[in-house]
Coordinates of C-alpha atoms in Angstrom, one line a residue:
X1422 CA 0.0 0.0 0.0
X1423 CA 2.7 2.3 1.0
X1424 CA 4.7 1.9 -2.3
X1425 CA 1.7 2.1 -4.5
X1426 CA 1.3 5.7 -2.7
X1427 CA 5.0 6.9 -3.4
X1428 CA 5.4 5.4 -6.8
X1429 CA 1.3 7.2 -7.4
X1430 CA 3.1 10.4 -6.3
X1431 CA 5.9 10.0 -7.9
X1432 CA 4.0 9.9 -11.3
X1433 CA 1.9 12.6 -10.4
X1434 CA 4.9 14.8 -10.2
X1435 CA 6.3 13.7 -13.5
X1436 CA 2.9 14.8 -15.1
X1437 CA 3.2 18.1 -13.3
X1438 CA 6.8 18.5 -14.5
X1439 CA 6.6 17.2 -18.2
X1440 CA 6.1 19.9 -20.6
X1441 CA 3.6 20.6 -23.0
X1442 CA 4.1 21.5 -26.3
X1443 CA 3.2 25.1 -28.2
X1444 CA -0.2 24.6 -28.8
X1445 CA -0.9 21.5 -26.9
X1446 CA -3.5 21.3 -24.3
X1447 CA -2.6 20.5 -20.8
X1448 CA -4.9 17.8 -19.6
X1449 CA -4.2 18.0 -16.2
X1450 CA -4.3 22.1 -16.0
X1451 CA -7.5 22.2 -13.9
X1452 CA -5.5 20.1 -11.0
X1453 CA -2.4 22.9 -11.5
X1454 CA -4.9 25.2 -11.0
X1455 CA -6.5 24.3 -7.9
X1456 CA -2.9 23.3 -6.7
X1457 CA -1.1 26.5 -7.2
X1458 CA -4.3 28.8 -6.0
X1459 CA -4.5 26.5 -2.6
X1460 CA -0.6 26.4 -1.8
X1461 CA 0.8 29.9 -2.9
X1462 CA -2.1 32.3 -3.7
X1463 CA -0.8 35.4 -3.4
X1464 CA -4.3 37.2 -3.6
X1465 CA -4.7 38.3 0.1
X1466 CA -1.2 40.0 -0.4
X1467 CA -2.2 41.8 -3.7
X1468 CA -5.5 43.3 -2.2
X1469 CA -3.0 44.3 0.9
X1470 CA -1.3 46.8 -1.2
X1471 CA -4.2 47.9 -3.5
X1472 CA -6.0 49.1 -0.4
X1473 CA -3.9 49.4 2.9
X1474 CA -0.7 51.5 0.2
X1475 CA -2.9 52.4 -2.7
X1476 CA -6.8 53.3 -1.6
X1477 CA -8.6 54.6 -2.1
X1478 CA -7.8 55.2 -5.8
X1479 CA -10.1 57.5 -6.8
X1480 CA -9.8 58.5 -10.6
X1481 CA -7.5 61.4 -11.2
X1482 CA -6.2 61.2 -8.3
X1483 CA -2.2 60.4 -7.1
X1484 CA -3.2 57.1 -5.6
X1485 CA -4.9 55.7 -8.9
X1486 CA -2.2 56.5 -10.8
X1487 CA 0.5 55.0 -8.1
X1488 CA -1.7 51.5 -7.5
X1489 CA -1.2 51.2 -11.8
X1490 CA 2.3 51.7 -11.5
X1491 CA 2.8 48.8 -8.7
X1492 CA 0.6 46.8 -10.7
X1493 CA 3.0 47.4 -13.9
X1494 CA 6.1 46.4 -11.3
X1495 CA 4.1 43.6 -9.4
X1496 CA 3.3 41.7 -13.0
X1497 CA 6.6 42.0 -14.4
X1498 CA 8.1 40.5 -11.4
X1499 CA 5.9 37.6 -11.5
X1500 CA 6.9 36.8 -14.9
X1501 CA 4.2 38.4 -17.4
X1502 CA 5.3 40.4 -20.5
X1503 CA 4.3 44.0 -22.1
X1504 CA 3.1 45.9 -18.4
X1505 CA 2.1 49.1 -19.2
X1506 CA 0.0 52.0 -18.4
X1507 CA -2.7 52.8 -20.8
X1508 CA -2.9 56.5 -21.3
X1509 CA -6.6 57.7 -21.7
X1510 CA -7.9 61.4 -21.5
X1511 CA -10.3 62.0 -18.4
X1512 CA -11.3 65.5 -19.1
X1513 CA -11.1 66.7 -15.4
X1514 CA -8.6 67.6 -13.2
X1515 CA -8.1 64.9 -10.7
X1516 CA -8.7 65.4 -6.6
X1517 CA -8.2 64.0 -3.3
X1518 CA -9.4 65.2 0.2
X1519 CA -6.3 65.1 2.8
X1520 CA -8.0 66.0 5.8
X1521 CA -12.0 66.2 7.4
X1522 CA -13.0 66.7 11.0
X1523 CA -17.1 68.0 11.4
X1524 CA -18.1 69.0 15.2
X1525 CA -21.3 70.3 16.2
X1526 CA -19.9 72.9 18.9
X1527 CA -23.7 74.3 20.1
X1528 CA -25.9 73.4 21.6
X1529 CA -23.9 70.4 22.3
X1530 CA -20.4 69.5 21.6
X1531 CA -19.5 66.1 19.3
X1532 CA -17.6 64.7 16.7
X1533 CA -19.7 63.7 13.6
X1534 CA -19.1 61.5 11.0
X1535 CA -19.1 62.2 7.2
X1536 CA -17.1 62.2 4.2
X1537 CA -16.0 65.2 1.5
X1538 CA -17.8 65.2 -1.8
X1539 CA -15.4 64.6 -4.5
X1540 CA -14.8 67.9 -6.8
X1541 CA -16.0 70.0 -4.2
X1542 CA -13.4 72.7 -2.8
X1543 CA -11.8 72.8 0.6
X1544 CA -12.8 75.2 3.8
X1545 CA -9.0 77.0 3.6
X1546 CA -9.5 76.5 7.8
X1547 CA -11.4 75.6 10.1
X1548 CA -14.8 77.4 9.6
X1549 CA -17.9 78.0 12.2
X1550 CA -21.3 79.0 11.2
X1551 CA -25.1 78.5 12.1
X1552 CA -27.2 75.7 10.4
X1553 CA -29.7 76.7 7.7
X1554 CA -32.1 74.0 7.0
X1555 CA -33.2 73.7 3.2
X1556 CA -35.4 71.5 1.3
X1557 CA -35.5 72.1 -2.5
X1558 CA -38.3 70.6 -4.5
X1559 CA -37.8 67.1 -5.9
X1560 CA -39.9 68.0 -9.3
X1561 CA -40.1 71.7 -10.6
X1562 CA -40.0 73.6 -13.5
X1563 CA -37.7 76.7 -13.8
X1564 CA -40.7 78.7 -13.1
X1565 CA -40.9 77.5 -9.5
X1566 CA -36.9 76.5 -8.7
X1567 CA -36.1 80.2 -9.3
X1568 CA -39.0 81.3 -7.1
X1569 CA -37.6 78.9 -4.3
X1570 CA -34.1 80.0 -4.7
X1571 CA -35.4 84.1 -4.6
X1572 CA -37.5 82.7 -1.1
X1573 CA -34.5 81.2 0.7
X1574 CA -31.4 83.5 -0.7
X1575 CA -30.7 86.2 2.3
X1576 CA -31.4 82.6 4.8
X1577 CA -28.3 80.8 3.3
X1578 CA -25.6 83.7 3.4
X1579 CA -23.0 82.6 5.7
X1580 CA -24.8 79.6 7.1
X1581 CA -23.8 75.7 6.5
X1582 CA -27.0 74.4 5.1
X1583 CA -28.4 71.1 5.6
X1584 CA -29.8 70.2 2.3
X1585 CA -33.2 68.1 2.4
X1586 CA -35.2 66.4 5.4
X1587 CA -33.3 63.8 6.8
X1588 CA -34.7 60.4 5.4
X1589 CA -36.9 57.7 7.9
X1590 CA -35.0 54.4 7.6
X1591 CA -36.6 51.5 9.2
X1592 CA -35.0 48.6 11.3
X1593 CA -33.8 45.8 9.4
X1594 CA -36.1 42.7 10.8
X1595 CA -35.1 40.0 8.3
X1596 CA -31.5 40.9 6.3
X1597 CA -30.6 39.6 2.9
X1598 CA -29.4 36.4 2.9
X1599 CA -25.4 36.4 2.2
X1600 CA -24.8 33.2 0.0
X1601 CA -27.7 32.2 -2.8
X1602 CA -28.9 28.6 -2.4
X1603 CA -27.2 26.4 -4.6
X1604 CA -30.6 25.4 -6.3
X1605 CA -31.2 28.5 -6.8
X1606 CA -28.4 29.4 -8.8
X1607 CA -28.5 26.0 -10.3
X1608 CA -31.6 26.7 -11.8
X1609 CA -30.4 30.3 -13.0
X1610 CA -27.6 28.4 -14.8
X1611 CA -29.3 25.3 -16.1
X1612 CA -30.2 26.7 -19.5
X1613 CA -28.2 29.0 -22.0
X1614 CA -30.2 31.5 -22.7
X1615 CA -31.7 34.9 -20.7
X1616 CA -28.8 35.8 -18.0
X1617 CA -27.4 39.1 -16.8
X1618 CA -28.9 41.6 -15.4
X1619 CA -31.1 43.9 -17.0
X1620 CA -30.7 47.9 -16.6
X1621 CA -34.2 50.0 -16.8
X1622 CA -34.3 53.5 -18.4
X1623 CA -34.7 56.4 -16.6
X1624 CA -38.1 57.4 -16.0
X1625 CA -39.1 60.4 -18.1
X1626 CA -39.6 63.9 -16.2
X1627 CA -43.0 65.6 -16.3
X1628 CA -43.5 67.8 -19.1
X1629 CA -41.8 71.0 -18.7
X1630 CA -40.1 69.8 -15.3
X1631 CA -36.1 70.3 -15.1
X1632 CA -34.4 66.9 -14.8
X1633 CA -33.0 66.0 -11.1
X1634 CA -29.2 66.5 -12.9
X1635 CA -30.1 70.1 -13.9
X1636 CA -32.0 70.7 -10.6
X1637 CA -28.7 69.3 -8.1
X1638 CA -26.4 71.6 -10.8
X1639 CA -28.2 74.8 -10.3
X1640 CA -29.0 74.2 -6.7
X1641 CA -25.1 74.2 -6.0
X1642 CA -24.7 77.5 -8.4
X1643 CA -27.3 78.6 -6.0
X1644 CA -25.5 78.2 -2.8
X1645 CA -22.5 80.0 -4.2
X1646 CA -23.7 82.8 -5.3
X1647 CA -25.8 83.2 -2.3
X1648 CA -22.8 82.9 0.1
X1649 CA -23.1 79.6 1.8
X1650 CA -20.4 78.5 3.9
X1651 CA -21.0 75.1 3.6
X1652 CA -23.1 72.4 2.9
X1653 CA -23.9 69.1 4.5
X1654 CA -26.4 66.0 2.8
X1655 CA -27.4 63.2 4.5
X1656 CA -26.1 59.8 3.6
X1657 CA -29.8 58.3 4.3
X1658 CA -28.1 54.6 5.3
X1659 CA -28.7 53.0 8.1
X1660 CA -25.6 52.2 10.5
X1661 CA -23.1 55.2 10.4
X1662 CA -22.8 53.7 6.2
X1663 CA -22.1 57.1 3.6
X1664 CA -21.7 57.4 -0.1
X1665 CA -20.0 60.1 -0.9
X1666 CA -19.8 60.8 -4.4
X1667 CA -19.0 64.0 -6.9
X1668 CA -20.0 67.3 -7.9
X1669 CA -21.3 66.5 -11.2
X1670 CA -19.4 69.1 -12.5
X1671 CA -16.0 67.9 -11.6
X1672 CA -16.1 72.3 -11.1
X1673 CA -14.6 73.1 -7.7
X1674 CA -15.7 76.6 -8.4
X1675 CA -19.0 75.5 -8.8
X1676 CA -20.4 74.3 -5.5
X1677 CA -19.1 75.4 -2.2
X1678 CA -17.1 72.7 0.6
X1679 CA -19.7 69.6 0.9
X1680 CA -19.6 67.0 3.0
X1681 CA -22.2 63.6 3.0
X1682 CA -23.0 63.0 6.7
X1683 CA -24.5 59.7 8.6
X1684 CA -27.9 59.7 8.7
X1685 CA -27.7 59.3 12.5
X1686 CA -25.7 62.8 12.7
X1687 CA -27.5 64.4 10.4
X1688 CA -31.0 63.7 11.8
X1689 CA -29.6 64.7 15.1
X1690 CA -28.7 68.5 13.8
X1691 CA -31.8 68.3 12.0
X1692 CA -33.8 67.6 15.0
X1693 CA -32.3 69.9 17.3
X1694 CA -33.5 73.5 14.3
X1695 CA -36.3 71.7 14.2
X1696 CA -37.0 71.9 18.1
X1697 CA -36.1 76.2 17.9
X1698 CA -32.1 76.0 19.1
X1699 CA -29.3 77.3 17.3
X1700 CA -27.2 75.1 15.4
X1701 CA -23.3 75.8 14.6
X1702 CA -21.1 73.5 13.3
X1703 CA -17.2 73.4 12.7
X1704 CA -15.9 72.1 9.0
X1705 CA -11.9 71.8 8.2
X1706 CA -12.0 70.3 4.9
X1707 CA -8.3 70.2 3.1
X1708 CA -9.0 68.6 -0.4
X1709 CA -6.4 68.8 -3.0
X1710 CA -6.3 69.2 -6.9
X1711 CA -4.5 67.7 -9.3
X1712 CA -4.5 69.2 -13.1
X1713 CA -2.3 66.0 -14.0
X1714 CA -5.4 64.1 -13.4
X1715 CA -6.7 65.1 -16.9
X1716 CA -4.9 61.8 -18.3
X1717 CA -5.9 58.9 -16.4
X1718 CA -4.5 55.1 -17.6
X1719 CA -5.3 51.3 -17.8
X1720 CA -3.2 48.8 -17.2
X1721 CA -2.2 46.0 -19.2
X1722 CA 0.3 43.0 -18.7
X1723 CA 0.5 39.4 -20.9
X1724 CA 1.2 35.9 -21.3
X1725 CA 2.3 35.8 -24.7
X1726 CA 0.4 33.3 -26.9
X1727 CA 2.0 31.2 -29.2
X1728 CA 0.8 30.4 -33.0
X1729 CA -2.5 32.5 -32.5
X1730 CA -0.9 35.3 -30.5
X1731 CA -2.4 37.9 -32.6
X1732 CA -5.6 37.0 -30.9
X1733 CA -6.4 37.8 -27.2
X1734 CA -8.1 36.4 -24.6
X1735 CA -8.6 39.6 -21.6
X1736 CA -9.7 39.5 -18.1
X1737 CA -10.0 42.4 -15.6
X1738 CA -11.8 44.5 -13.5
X1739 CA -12.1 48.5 -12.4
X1740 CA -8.7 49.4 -10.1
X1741 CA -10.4 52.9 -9.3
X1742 CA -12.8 53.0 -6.5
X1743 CA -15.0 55.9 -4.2
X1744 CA -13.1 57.8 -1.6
X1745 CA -15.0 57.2 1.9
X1746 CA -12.8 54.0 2.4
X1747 CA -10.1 52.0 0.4
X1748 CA -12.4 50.6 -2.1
X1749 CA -11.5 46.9 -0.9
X1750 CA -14.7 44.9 -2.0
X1751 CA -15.1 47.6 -4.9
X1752 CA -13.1 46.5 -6.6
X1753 CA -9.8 45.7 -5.2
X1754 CA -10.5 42.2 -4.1
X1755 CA -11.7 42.3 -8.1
X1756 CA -8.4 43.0 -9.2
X1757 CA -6.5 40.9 -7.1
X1758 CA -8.8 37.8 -8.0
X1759 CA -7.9 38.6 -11.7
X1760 CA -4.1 39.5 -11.2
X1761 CA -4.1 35.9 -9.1
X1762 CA -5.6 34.1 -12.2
X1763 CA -3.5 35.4 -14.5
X1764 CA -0.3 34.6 -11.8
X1765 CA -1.7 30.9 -11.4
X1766 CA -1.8 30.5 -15.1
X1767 CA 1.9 32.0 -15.5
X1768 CA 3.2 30.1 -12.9
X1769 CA 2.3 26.9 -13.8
X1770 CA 3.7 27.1 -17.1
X1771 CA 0.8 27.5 -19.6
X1772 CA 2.0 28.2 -23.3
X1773 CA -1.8 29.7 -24.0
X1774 CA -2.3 29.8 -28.3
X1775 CA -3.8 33.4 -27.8
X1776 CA -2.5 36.2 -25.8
X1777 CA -4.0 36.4 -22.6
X1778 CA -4.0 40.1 -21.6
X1779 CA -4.5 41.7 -18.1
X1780 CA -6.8 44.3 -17.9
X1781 CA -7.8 47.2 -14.8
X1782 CA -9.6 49.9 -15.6
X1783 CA -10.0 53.5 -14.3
X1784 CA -12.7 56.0 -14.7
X1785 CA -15.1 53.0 -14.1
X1786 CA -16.8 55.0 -11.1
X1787 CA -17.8 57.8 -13.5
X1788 CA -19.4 56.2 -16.2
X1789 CA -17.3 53.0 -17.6
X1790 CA -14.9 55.4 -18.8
X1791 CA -11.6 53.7 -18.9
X1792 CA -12.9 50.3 -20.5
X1793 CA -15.3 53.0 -23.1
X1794 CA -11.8 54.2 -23.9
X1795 CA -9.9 51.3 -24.5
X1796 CA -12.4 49.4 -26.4
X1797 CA -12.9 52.1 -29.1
X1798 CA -9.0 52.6 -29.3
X1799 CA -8.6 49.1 -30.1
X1800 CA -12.1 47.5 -31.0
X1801 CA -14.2 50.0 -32.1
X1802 CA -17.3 48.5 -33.1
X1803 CA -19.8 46.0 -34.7
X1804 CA -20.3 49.1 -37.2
X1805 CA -17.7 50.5 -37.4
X1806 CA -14.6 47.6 -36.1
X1807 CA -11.2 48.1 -36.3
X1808 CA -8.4 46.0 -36.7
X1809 CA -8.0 44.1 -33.7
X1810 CA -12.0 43.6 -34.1
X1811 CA -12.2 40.4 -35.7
X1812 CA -9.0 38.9 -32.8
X1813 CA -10.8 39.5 -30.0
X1814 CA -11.7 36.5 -27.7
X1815 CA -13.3 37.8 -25.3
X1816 CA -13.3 39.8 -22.4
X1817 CA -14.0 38.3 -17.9
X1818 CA -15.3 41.0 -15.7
X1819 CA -15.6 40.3 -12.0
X1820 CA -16.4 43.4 -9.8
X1821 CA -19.0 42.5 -7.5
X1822 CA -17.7 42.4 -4.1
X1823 CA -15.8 39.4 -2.1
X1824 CA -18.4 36.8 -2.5
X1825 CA -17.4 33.6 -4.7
X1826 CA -17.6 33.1 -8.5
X1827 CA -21.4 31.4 -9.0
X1828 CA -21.6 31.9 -12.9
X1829 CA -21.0 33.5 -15.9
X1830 CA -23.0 35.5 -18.2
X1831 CA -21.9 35.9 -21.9
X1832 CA -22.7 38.4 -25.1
X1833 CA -23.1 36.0 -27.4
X1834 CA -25.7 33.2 -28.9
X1835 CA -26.3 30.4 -26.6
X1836 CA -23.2 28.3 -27.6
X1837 CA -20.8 30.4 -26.0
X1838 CA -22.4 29.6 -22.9
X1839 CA -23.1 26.6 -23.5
X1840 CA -18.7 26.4 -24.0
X1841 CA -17.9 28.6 -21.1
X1842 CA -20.4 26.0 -19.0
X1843 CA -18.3 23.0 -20.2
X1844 CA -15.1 24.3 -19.5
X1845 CA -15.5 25.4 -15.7
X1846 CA -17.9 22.1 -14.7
X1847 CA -14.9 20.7 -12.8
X1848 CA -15.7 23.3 -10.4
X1849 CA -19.0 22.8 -9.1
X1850 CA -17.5 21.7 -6.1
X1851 CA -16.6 25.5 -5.5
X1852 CA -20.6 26.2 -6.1
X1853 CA -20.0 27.5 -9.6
X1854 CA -22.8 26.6 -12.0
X1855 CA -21.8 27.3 -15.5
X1856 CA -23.0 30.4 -17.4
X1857 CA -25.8 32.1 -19.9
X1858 CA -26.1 33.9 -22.7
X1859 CA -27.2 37.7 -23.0
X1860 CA -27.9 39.7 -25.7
X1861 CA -28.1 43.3 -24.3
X1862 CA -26.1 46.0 -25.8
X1863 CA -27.1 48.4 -23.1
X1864 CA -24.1 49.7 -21.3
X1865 CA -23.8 49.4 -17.6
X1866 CA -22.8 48.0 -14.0
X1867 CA -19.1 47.2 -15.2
X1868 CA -16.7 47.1 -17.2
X1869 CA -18.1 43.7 -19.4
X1870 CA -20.7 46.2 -20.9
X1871 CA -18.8 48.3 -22.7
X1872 CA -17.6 44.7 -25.0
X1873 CA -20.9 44.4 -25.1
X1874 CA -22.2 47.4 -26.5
X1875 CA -19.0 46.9 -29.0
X1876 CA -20.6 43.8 -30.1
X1877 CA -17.8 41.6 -28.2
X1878 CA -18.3 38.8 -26.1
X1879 CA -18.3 40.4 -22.6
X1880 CA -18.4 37.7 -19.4
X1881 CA -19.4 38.9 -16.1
X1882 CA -18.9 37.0 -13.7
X1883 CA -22.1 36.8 -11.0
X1884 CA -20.8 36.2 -7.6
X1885 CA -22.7 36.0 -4.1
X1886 CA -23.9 38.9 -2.4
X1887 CA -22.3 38.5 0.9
X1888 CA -22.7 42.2 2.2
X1889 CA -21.7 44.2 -1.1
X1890 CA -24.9 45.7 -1.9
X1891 CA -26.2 46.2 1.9
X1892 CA -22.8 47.8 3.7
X1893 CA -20.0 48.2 1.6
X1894 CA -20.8 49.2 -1.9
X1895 CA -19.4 52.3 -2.3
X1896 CA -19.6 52.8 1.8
X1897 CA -17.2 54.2 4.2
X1898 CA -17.0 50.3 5.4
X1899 CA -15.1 49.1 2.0
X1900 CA -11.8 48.1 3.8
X1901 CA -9.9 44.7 3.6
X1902 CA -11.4 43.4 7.1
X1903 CA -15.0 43.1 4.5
X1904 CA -13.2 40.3 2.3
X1905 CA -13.0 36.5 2.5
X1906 CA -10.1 35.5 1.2
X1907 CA -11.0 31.4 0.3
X1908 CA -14.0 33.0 -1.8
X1909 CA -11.1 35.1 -4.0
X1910 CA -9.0 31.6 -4.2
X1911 CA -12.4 29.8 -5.5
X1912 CA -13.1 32.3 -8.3
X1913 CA -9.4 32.8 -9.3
X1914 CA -9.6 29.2 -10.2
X1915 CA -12.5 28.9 -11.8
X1916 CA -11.8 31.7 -13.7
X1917 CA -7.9 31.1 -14.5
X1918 CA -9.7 27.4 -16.0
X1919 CA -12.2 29.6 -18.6
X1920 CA -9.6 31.7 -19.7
X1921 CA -7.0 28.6 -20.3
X1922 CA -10.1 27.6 -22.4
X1923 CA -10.6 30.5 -24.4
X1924 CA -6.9 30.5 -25.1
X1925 CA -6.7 27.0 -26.3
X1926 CA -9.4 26.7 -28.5
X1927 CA -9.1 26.1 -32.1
X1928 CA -12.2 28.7 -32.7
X1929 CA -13.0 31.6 -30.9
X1930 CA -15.8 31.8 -28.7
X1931 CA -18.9 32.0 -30.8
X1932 CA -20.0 35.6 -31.7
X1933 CA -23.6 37.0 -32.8
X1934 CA -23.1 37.6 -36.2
X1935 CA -24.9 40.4 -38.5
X1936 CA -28.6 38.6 -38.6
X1937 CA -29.0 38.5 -35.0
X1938 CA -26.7 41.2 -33.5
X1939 CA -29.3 43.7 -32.0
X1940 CA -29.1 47.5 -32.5
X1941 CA -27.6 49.4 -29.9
X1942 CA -30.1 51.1 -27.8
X1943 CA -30.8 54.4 -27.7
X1944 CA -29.2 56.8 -25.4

């Protein structure tokens, strides 16, 4: 028994160790796989850096840029070829707050809790003034918005205002469950047809109404010209969470130092006007500006194919991320799951047919805009494709939180899935059940959408909700203590195993040609 064992092991390592020709499959690549992700995963290490050194990496600002540059060093070192930045042109100066402290200092005396809005200026100092309380109308035409701003004008003049009734949130009784059923996604899975999520449009406003983007914009051109100090909106989340997000201007002449508060804070100060005392608060906001923040890159880093190198097989995710917290489940641990697949597949010694390219995007935050840029630099589109169109491969996008790989969704007919399905059902162990088809050109949620609205295979890659969309999506609370580390190993593997498919295959993935490619939707 014992010598059957050694001499088993000993054969085991000489299939590990023999080599496989250019253009050979491996057969026993799933088992490297799962071998090399369980004994030296480096992915706990990777999001370490990305978010203890790097976050947050807001686009435009130093830290974005920095994080690419380490990833550029990081890839090299581990062996991959061609690591680069990407240059791309944001349009808007990049920023960065430094420094926040908010204290109520009357009636009471206390510390709050909130975050800067991005492109919003500084306070030059610590600056006191009474509260104004100030709720603009949801819906209104210009008619009645400039009516409302001539009402409340002389009230705002040197005040910090407190911009809209602080919102009722109830207790949670029953929570969201954390992991989906594996029936459940089974049955999502089980066909090939009908995945990924679908993205509604916009409600239209009421005739003659201004839209809620041209309301928010004139209500900041409002408070500076009036003379506010200061303004302060309520993060309306339960549990001390904020989102703080931009000035949709990217202008930081255009709206005056803004902070997002807790709802818990922010009801409080609400609360105590409402009851007839005098509110003053304390902001020292230091945010800093960065004209260099006009380019903003990508960054790229390969495995070389072999007689098909022309043709490339990507995977990636957004590297940028909000500014509350170090943008760990958004997307960092995203990142570090893809850089780990491509390391698994480098280190055990693939010779893939296509290149397989590394991909992390910036600018994802506001509006897809790193992955929009690369794809029409190299791509284009269906109508109008260039080059590089017809080598594409296709493209895995994972950038929803820690919580393991479940399935894939495609854009493509059903036999893409049906091959992406085949190639990761070694895996089910790791409660991944195969993938679907899509055939939605809309752009939106990440990165895979904007292949997608190319034309191009796009695969997104569904994962478990753990507590992405309830706490740390985009929250203060983003920070590596939110991620679970064998969850990254699972879908590293899974997804290192497609990509070794895509880049063996004597075909590409299957593509929806000209009779059943859909129009692009309007904007």
């Amino acid at each position: 028994m014992r010598r059957t064992l050694v001499l088993g092991v000993c054969l085991s390592a000489l299939v590990v160790s023999a080599p496989i020709a250019q253009g050979q499959r491996d057969p026993d690549i799933n088992w490297k796989i799962r071998r090399e992700a369980t004994e030296h995963s480096r992915v706990m290490q990777t999001l370490q850096v990305l978010t203890d050194v790097y976050g947050p990496r807001l686009t435009g600002s130093p830290n974005a840029k920095a994080a690419g540059e380490w990833v550029v060093k990081e890839t090299t070192a581990w062996g991959l070829k061609n690591a680069h930045l990407e240059p791309w042109d944001f349009g808007h100066p990049g920023w960065a707050n430094e420094r926040l402290s908010v204290h109520v200092v009357s009636p009471v005396k206390d510390a709050l809790v909130a975050e800067a809005l991005a492109w919003t200026p500084g306070t030059n100092g610590a600056v006191t003034a009474e509260t104004v309380k100030l709720e603009p109308p949801a819906r209104a035409t210009q008619a009645e918005l400039t009516a409302f701003f001539d009402k409340h004008r002389a009230g705002v003049k040197g005040r910090i205002v407190l911009v809209g009734a602080p919102q009722t949130l109830e207790v949670t009784i029953v929570p969201p469950q954390k992991r989906r059923e594996d029936g459940e996604v089974r049955a999502q899975f089980s066909g090939t047809g009908g995945g990924g999520p679908a993205f509604p449009t916009p409600p239209t406003p009421p005739a003659n109404a201004l839209t809620a983007a041209q309301l928010a914009e004139q209500l900041d051109q409002f408070l500076v010209a009036a003379g506010a100090v200061g303004r302060v909106n309520d993060a309306g989340r339960e549990h001390g969470q904020i989102r703080a997000f931009n000035n949709r201007t990217f202008d930081v002449a255009k709206a005056v130092p803004t902070v997002v508060m807790r709802n818990e804070d922010y009801g409080r100060l609400w609360r105590l006007m409402t009851s007839g005392r005098a509110v003053q608060v304390e902001l020292n906001i230091v945010n800093q500006h960065y004209p260099e923040g006009r380019t903003q890159y990508n960054v790229v880093a390969e495995i070389p194919g072999t007689d098909k190198a022309a043709e490339v097989v990507m995977l990636g995710g957004h590297l940028d991320s909000w500014h509350a917290a170090t943008g760990a489940t958004d997307n960092a641990i995203g990142c570090a799951t893809m850089m780990e697949a491509i390391r698994i597949l480098n280190a055990v010694g693939v010779k893939p047919r296509r290149t397989i390219r590394l991909a992390l995007w910036t600018g994802e935050e506001q509006g897809l805009l790193g992955s929009q840029a690369y794809v029409k630099e190299h791509f284009g589109t269906f109508e109008n494709p260039k080059p590089e169109y017809a080598n594409f491969a296709g493209y895995f996008n994972i950038d929803s939180g820690t919580g393991r790989a479940r399935g894939m969704t495609v854009f493509g007919p059903p036999e893409a899935a049906r091959i992406l399905k085949d190639a990761t059902a070694s895996f089910i162990d790791n409660g991944f059940f195969g993938a679907s088809a899509t055939t939605s050109r809309r752009r939106g949620g990440s990165d895979h959408t904007s292949f997608n609205e190319a034309g191009l295979p796009g695969i997104g890659v569904q994962q478990d909700p753990i507590e992405y969309g309830t706490h740390t999506w985009h929250t203060n609370l983003d920070t590596y203590e939110r991620i679970i580390e064998d969850d990254a190993r699972e879908s590293a593997m899974v997804i290192a195993a497609a990509v070794y498919e895509l880049a063996m295959r004597d075909q590409q993935l299957p593509r929806l040609m000209k009779e059943t490619m859909p129009a692009l939707p309007t904007p």
